[in-house]
């Protein structure tokens, strides 16, 4: 073996991930609203970018200066000339990890900027004052009910009341911290417990219900005994409860009905914001010769390259650094326009294949949902499975049957009892939900559900029925029987 130095020439291929290609891949996972924030940030950084209002007709128009083609653009069109050439957006990167840059995530301020840059009217509701919080409500009442010394104690107690209205602190600790007698703290708390909303300041569920019962003058020894044994009520042990409360069936039913009318979380009436509505990224409608699949253009403003402004800057006096900066901004603007167009085309391709595979669902409902995997869609559209996974993340589809996440259409398969075609797990869940909803006076056990499902052609085991039932938040036959007895 020779140890002399020598010069070898080798040729190899490797995947080079430029920052632009990294961001292009990340764009696939973002929803339309998140894309709007990304566009707003890019417009702030790049003076050559401009946006126009979304199309009013609801149709998704191609990005400006990008010709319409049958196939998506390749990586050579997404990466500017002179940069390292990488793969197309359809790539599989093991243990993919990228550092988040300032443009990877969009906040509320970015979304507002995108809305204004798109020519839309400002959302005046966003500037309105937020709803009054529970602490504000209690402090207002405390200011009218206590003097200065007791108000100091009341503020310390209110600070320890959580958003549900419960006091999550020990009174002795508060008394020692403030240097006041425990009896004085208890007296202040007793006054706070008479504030609105009724039941606030309680230290347990039983105390919260007791405060509300006293407010309507229904707190008698029977109700007190019932509240002291809420664990028996939760288990449905009515026989023992009637013996403890010394009442008959009619009185027990009245007390339970009364408790059901109380609010176990009185503080939740104040503060907080309602969850924002889900805005679909895609719409699917029935057409005369098939299905019309469109991007929601109302949340997707078009991005343009301001050629006139570029020409004005390029024609002016510039030094070498200025020319390099202008060329960089033009390349970045062109890349963003093409990357957004590539994203739209990829989403449409994936959604079209999903609709094709699950056409029976769109025609007849969830009972006809077919088993589907990411691999099946990826093979059909000749993309990688990871690309399909990115496209279906955080995306919602609106159709005549409702609003669904794209991930909803990918379900595991359940073998048919007669050896026929496999059925979707969602179809089985729908059948279980329908059987339990119509079980009538006779509560169906899991074994009975298995027999009824097998009769319908679903080859399913008892443990699978129990797993699906628990996943849907449906109690066991024992729990449903107790709940029905309590509803009595």
XYZ file of C-alpha atoms in Angstrom:
488
model
C 0.000 0.000 0.000
C 1.478 3.303 -1.119
C 1.588 6.215 1.332
C 2.622 8.785 -1.253
C 0.292 11.785 -1.726
C -1.896 11.760 -4.816
C -4.737 13.744 -6.353
C -8.088 12.012 -7.075
C -11.157 13.341 -8.902
C -14.530 12.147 -7.589
C -18.076 12.985 -8.606
C -21.001 12.815 -6.166
C -24.504 14.197 -5.669
C -25.874 15.773 -2.502
C -28.949 17.700 -1.504
C -28.122 21.362 -0.916
C -30.773 23.157 1.119
C -30.569 26.868 0.450
C -32.392 29.228 2.828
C -34.935 29.942 0.081
C -35.671 26.272 -0.472
C -35.959 25.700 3.273
C -38.569 28.430 3.525
C -40.372 27.125 0.433
C -40.753 23.756 2.123
C -42.020 25.408 5.285
C -44.600 27.378 3.293
C -46.365 24.089 2.563
C -47.234 23.561 6.224
C -48.718 27.027 6.747
C -52.399 27.851 6.419
C -53.666 30.704 4.264
C -53.902 33.038 7.257
C -50.333 32.231 8.294
C -49.186 32.798 4.719
C -50.817 36.220 4.881
C -48.590 37.095 7.824
C -45.480 35.830 6.030
C -46.352 37.972 2.997
C -46.789 41.019 5.217
C -43.322 40.556 6.720
C -41.736 40.082 3.313
C -43.424 43.251 2.005
C -42.017 45.201 4.956
C -38.508 43.943 4.206
C -38.600 44.101 0.410
C -39.630 47.394 -1.284
C -40.033 45.642 -4.636
C -42.930 43.519 -3.388
C -46.511 44.658 -3.570
C -49.834 42.969 -2.932
C -53.281 43.286 -4.398
C -56.648 42.428 -2.813
C -57.763 38.834 -3.044
C -59.966 37.856 -5.966
C -63.577 38.693 -5.249
C -65.004 35.826 -7.231
C -63.509 33.266 -4.835
C -61.330 31.659 -7.499
C -57.651 31.320 -6.877
C -55.739 33.198 -9.553
C -52.162 32.301 -10.429
C -49.444 34.547 -9.090
C -48.455 37.508 -11.238
C -46.049 36.943 -14.085
C -46.194 33.159 -13.668
C -47.522 31.177 -16.632
C -50.109 28.504 -16.030
C -48.759 25.009 -16.585
C -49.909 21.473 -15.965
C -46.935 20.508 -13.821
C -45.416 22.307 -10.807
C -42.228 24.258 -11.206
C -38.946 22.607 -10.394
C -36.232 23.667 -8.013
C -34.347 25.447 -10.774
C -37.224 27.928 -10.972
C -37.429 28.389 -7.211
C -33.755 29.039 -6.611
C -32.236 32.108 -8.245
C -29.543 31.888 -10.835
C -26.033 31.652 -9.431
C -27.135 29.874 -6.246
C -26.677 26.215 -5.410
C -29.253 24.016 -7.112
C -31.383 21.820 -4.878
C -34.296 19.457 -5.268
C -37.902 20.430 -5.886
C -40.243 21.090 -2.992
C -41.137 17.407 -3.015
C -38.225 16.158 -0.889
C -37.721 13.842 2.052
C -35.196 15.095 4.570
C -34.401 12.812 7.464
C -34.450 14.518 10.846
C -35.198 17.826 9.167
C -34.276 20.732 11.464
C -33.930 24.319 10.472
C -33.351 27.382 12.567
C -36.350 29.664 12.644
C -35.643 33.013 11.067
C -37.497 36.234 11.665
C -39.865 35.453 8.784
C -40.789 31.909 9.772
C -43.672 32.840 12.000
C -46.259 35.564 11.711
C -47.840 37.322 14.663
C -51.035 39.309 14.945
C -49.351 42.539 13.969
C -48.121 40.946 10.768
C -51.592 39.752 9.895
C -52.976 43.244 10.359
C -50.220 44.634 8.129
C -51.056 42.091 5.429
C -54.716 42.993 5.611
C -54.003 46.685 5.178
C -51.454 46.100 2.430
C -54.039 44.025 0.577
C -56.288 47.066 0.381
C -58.857 45.850 2.903
C -60.539 48.097 5.423
C -59.008 47.973 8.926
C -60.722 45.685 11.408
C -62.154 48.172 13.889
C -63.301 45.356 16.171
C -59.658 44.442 16.774
C -59.106 47.848 18.371
C -62.130 47.598 20.650
C -61.601 47.078 24.361
C -61.369 43.478 25.524
C -64.054 41.911 27.651
C -63.899 42.686 31.365
C -62.031 40.009 33.295
C -63.184 38.236 36.436
C -60.538 40.032 38.527
C -61.785 43.422 37.281
C -65.366 42.539 38.212
C -64.373 41.406 41.695
C -62.101 44.402 42.349
C -64.892 46.780 41.373
C -67.248 45.142 43.874
C -64.525 45.005 46.531
C -63.918 48.742 46.222
C -67.522 49.395 47.187
C -67.720 46.753 49.940
C -64.504 47.213 51.988
C -62.562 49.965 53.687
C -58.882 50.499 52.988
C -57.528 47.798 55.327
C -59.964 45.091 54.309
C -59.612 46.121 50.661
C -55.910 45.265 50.931
C -56.844 41.769 52.136
C -59.530 41.433 49.455
C -57.065 42.262 46.707
C -54.679 39.584 47.983
C -57.514 37.026 47.938
C -58.749 38.065 44.483
C -55.218 37.642 43.136
C -55.416 33.968 44.147
C -58.781 33.303 42.450
C -58.346 31.463 39.162
C -60.293 32.067 35.969
C -62.896 29.440 36.956
C -63.699 31.402 40.134
C -62.007 29.166 42.732
C -59.631 30.319 45.465
C -56.388 28.387 45.004
C -54.533 29.442 48.174
C -54.470 28.589 51.862
C -56.047 31.251 54.090
C -53.493 30.711 56.850
C -50.626 31.397 54.442
C -52.304 34.590 53.254
C -52.923 35.716 56.847
C -49.293 35.123 57.832
C -48.000 36.853 54.710
C -50.169 39.920 55.293
C -49.678 39.908 59.066
C -53.398 39.925 59.904
C -55.534 37.540 61.990
C -56.909 34.489 60.221
C -60.435 35.361 61.353
C -60.231 38.685 59.518
C -59.168 36.966 56.284
C -62.048 34.493 56.633
C -64.502 37.367 57.143
C -63.254 39.129 54.015
C -63.533 35.899 52.035
C -67.086 35.391 53.275
C -67.968 38.815 51.880
C -66.254 38.064 48.557
C -68.298 34.877 48.288
C -71.429 37.046 48.170
C -70.139 38.895 45.114
C -71.261 38.289 41.576
C -70.976 35.805 39.969
C -72.581 33.662 42.626
C -70.236 30.920 43.777
C -67.009 32.820 43.269
C -64.280 32.480 45.880
C -65.113 28.871 46.750
C -62.322 26.491 47.643
C -64.028 23.344 46.382
C -66.885 22.284 44.147
C -69.066 21.469 47.151
C -68.522 24.939 48.614
C -69.255 26.572 45.256
C -72.564 24.727 44.936
C -73.390 25.457 48.575
C -72.918 29.208 48.010
C -75.288 29.086 45.064
C -77.808 27.029 47.046
C -77.767 29.599 49.873
C -78.284 32.393 47.357
C -81.620 30.872 46.283
C -82.514 29.774 49.834
C -82.275 26.058 49.022
C -79.496 25.104 51.430
C -81.224 22.762 53.887
C -79.774 19.764 55.796
C -80.631 17.377 52.954
C -78.793 19.474 50.368
C -75.868 19.906 52.785
C -75.604 16.141 53.212
C -75.794 15.662 49.455
C -72.978 18.179 48.859
C -70.845 16.442 51.501
C -71.104 13.193 49.512
C -70.665 14.303 45.913
C -68.429 11.282 45.352
C -71.430 8.998 45.856
C -73.425 11.118 43.422
C -70.658 10.819 40.843
C -70.743 7.028 41.197
C -74.528 6.981 40.936
C -75.009 5.336 44.339
C -78.494 6.784 44.861
C -79.570 4.150 47.385
C -76.846 5.110 49.827
C -77.374 8.818 49.167
C -81.079 8.573 50.005
C -80.236 6.831 53.251
C -77.652 9.500 54.186
C -79.876 12.439 53.197
C -82.970 10.784 54.722
C -85.172 11.523 51.730
C -87.258 9.596 49.226
C -86.896 9.206 45.466
C -88.860 12.330 44.645
C -86.832 14.585 46.972
C -83.563 13.124 45.705
C -84.580 13.780 42.090
C -85.500 17.370 42.980
C -82.152 18.009 44.677
C -80.189 16.529 41.773
C -82.201 18.604 39.321
C -81.457 21.677 41.437
C -77.707 20.949 41.460
C -77.691 20.551 37.681
C -78.930 24.118 37.382
C -75.952 25.546 39.280
C -72.751 26.735 37.606
C -69.687 24.691 38.688
C -67.323 27.285 37.127
C -68.867 30.707 37.732
C -65.705 32.607 36.843
C -65.788 31.390 33.254
C -68.551 33.879 32.487
C -65.970 36.663 32.435
C -62.740 37.291 30.629
C -61.096 35.241 27.968
C -61.852 35.307 24.283
C -63.975 33.023 22.204
C -61.918 30.671 20.035
C -61.420 32.160 16.576
C -63.515 30.598 13.830
C -61.782 28.144 11.543
C -61.418 29.598 8.066
C -61.193 26.984 5.310
C -58.170 26.958 3.020
C -60.000 25.019 0.307
C -63.555 24.761 -0.951
C -65.019 21.734 -2.705
C -68.277 22.109 -4.621
C -70.173 19.765 -6.902
C -69.848 20.671 -10.573
C -71.783 19.397 -13.529
C -68.990 17.114 -14.667
C -67.214 16.428 -11.351
C -65.884 18.506 -8.485
C -64.632 22.087 -8.329
C -61.673 22.451 -5.955
C -60.504 26.000 -5.267
C -58.250 27.785 -2.831
C -59.960 30.274 -0.560
C -58.843 33.472 -2.277
C -60.474 35.632 0.405
C -57.552 34.881 2.746
C -54.818 34.678 0.124
C -53.735 38.069 -1.287
C -51.787 38.098 -4.533
C -48.143 39.124 -4.436
C -46.647 41.120 -7.307
C -43.185 42.371 -8.194
C -43.294 46.140 -8.666
C -41.438 46.359 -11.975
C -41.963 50.093 -12.364
C -40.382 50.827 -8.991
C -37.494 48.496 -9.841
C -36.910 50.296 -13.140
C -36.967 53.643 -11.360
C -34.364 52.485 -8.842
C -32.215 50.750 -11.463
C -32.103 53.821 -13.714
C -30.870 56.094 -10.929
C -27.278 56.610 -9.813
C -25.998 53.625 -7.840
C -22.743 52.337 -6.495
C -21.644 48.701 -6.530
C -23.240 47.923 -3.152
C -26.523 49.526 -4.228
C -26.689 47.457 -7.410
C -25.990 44.268 -5.454
C -28.699 45.140 -2.929
C -31.253 45.852 -5.675
C -30.410 42.611 -7.478
C -30.792 40.676 -4.229
C -34.203 42.215 -3.540
C -35.393 41.472 -7.079
C -34.246 37.852 -6.829
C -35.941 37.485 -3.434
C -39.190 38.989 -4.743
C -39.222 36.741 -7.824
C -38.520 33.720 -5.671
C -41.390 34.463 -3.258
C -43.878 34.898 -6.123
C -42.858 31.599 -7.691
C -42.728 29.759 -4.360
C -46.259 30.859 -3.463
C -47.489 29.751 -6.877
C -45.762 26.396 -6.387
C -47.427 26.048 -2.988
C -50.881 26.679 -4.435
C -50.398 24.162 -7.221
C -49.121 21.504 -4.812
C -52.078 21.984 -2.450
C -54.539 21.731 -5.345
C -52.916 18.519 -6.595
C -53.090 16.883 -3.160
C -56.668 18.043 -2.510
C -57.781 16.829 -5.951
C -56.443 13.366 -5.237
C -58.089 13.299 -1.794
C -61.449 14.185 -3.330
C -60.939 11.544 -5.987
C -60.120 8.862 -3.415
C -62.927 9.877 -1.020
C -65.621 10.756 -3.573
C -68.068 8.383 -1.878
C -67.774 10.438 1.317
C -68.627 13.686 -0.458
C -71.598 11.993 -2.150
C -73.034 9.818 0.625
C -71.462 10.745 3.987
C -69.051 9.475 6.614
C -70.324 5.889 6.447
C -68.675 5.639 3.017
C -65.290 7.048 4.059
C -62.569 4.793 2.663
C -59.303 3.848 4.363
C -56.592 6.141 3.035
C -52.923 6.696 3.806
C -50.443 9.392 2.919
C -48.505 6.848 0.876
C -51.489 6.162 -1.404
C -51.948 9.840 -2.220
C -48.206 10.373 -2.625
C -47.916 7.483 -5.089
C -50.925 8.688 -7.075
C -49.576 12.220 -7.596
C -45.925 11.090 -7.794
C -44.732 13.052 -4.799
C -43.056 12.058 -1.579
C -45.085 11.112 1.460
C -43.510 13.906 3.517
C -44.746 16.479 0.987
C -48.310 15.231 1.329
C -47.953 15.363 5.105
C -46.811 18.997 4.956
C -49.619 19.983 2.614
C -52.327 18.418 4.789
C -51.078 20.004 8.015
C -53.109 22.947 9.367
C -55.351 22.998 6.284
C -59.156 22.836 6.328
C -61.549 21.902 3.562
C -65.092 23.209 3.270
C -67.720 21.200 1.434
C -71.459 20.641 1.500
C -71.055 18.217 4.419
C -69.199 20.654 6.647
C -65.700 21.801 7.512
C -63.008 19.137 7.804
C -59.277 19.105 8.375
C -57.425 17.471 5.500
C -55.957 14.976 7.966
C -59.524 13.786 8.640
C -59.618 11.953 5.317
C -56.639 9.749 6.231
C -57.899 6.889 8.396
C -56.802 3.378 9.185
C -58.511 0.336 7.753
C -60.860 -2.080 9.539
C -61.241 -5.503 7.977
C -64.692 -6.497 6.808
C -66.345 -9.425 8.576
C -67.360 -11.089 5.298
C -63.938 -10.730 3.716
C -64.947 -7.816 1.506
C -63.328 -4.428 1.169
C -61.888 -2.859 4.308
C -63.752 0.058 5.854
C -62.512 3.291 7.400
C -62.084 3.676 11.140
C -64.149 6.879 10.957
C -67.013 4.926 9.398
C -66.858 2.468 12.291
C -66.862 5.321 14.821
C -69.876 6.822 13.112
C -71.706 3.506 13.319
C -70.854 3.135 17.040
C -72.041 6.678 17.737
C -75.324 6.065 15.903
C -75.991 2.776 17.727
C -75.418 4.320 21.148
C -77.498 7.377 20.302
C -80.444 5.139 19.413
C -79.996 2.503 22.115
C -83.285 3.462 23.801
C -84.203 2.001 27.171
C -81.800 -0.935 26.824
C -78.183 0.152 27.335
C -75.870 -1.564 24.846
C -72.748 -3.173 26.236
C -69.513 -3.348 24.264
C -70.136 -7.037 23.547
C -73.561 -6.202 22.150
C -72.060 -3.442 20.026
C -69.514 -5.911 18.624
C -72.293 -8.324 17.624
C -74.319 -5.555 15.982
C -71.278 -4.223 14.107
C -70.330 -7.696 12.918
C -73.865 -8.098 11.628
C -73.312 -4.943 9.585
C -70.134 -6.356 8.080
C -67.539 -4.740 10.347
C -64.962 -7.238 11.571
C -64.005 -5.548 14.845
C -62.894 -6.747 18.265
C -64.351 -5.699 21.611
C -61.197 -3.831 22.681
C -61.345 -1.816 19.459
C -64.956 -0.852 20.166
C -63.969 0.253 23.669
C -61.027 2.261 22.299
C -63.163 4.045 19.707
C -65.937 4.683 22.227
C -63.520 6.275 24.704
C -61.888 8.326 21.923
C -65.312 9.805 21.122
C -65.887 10.675 24.794
C -68.711 8.137 25.255
C -68.903 6.385 28.605
C -69.201 2.671 29.187
C -72.556 0.936 29.517
C -72.304 1.188 33.309
C -71.576 4.905 33.171
C -74.379 5.543 30.684
C -76.801 3.580 32.855
C -75.868 5.634 35.921
C -76.162 8.880 33.962
C -79.619 7.889 32.794
C -80.639 7.040 36.352
C -79.421 10.421 37.570
C -81.310 12.154 34.760
C -84.245 10.101 36.030
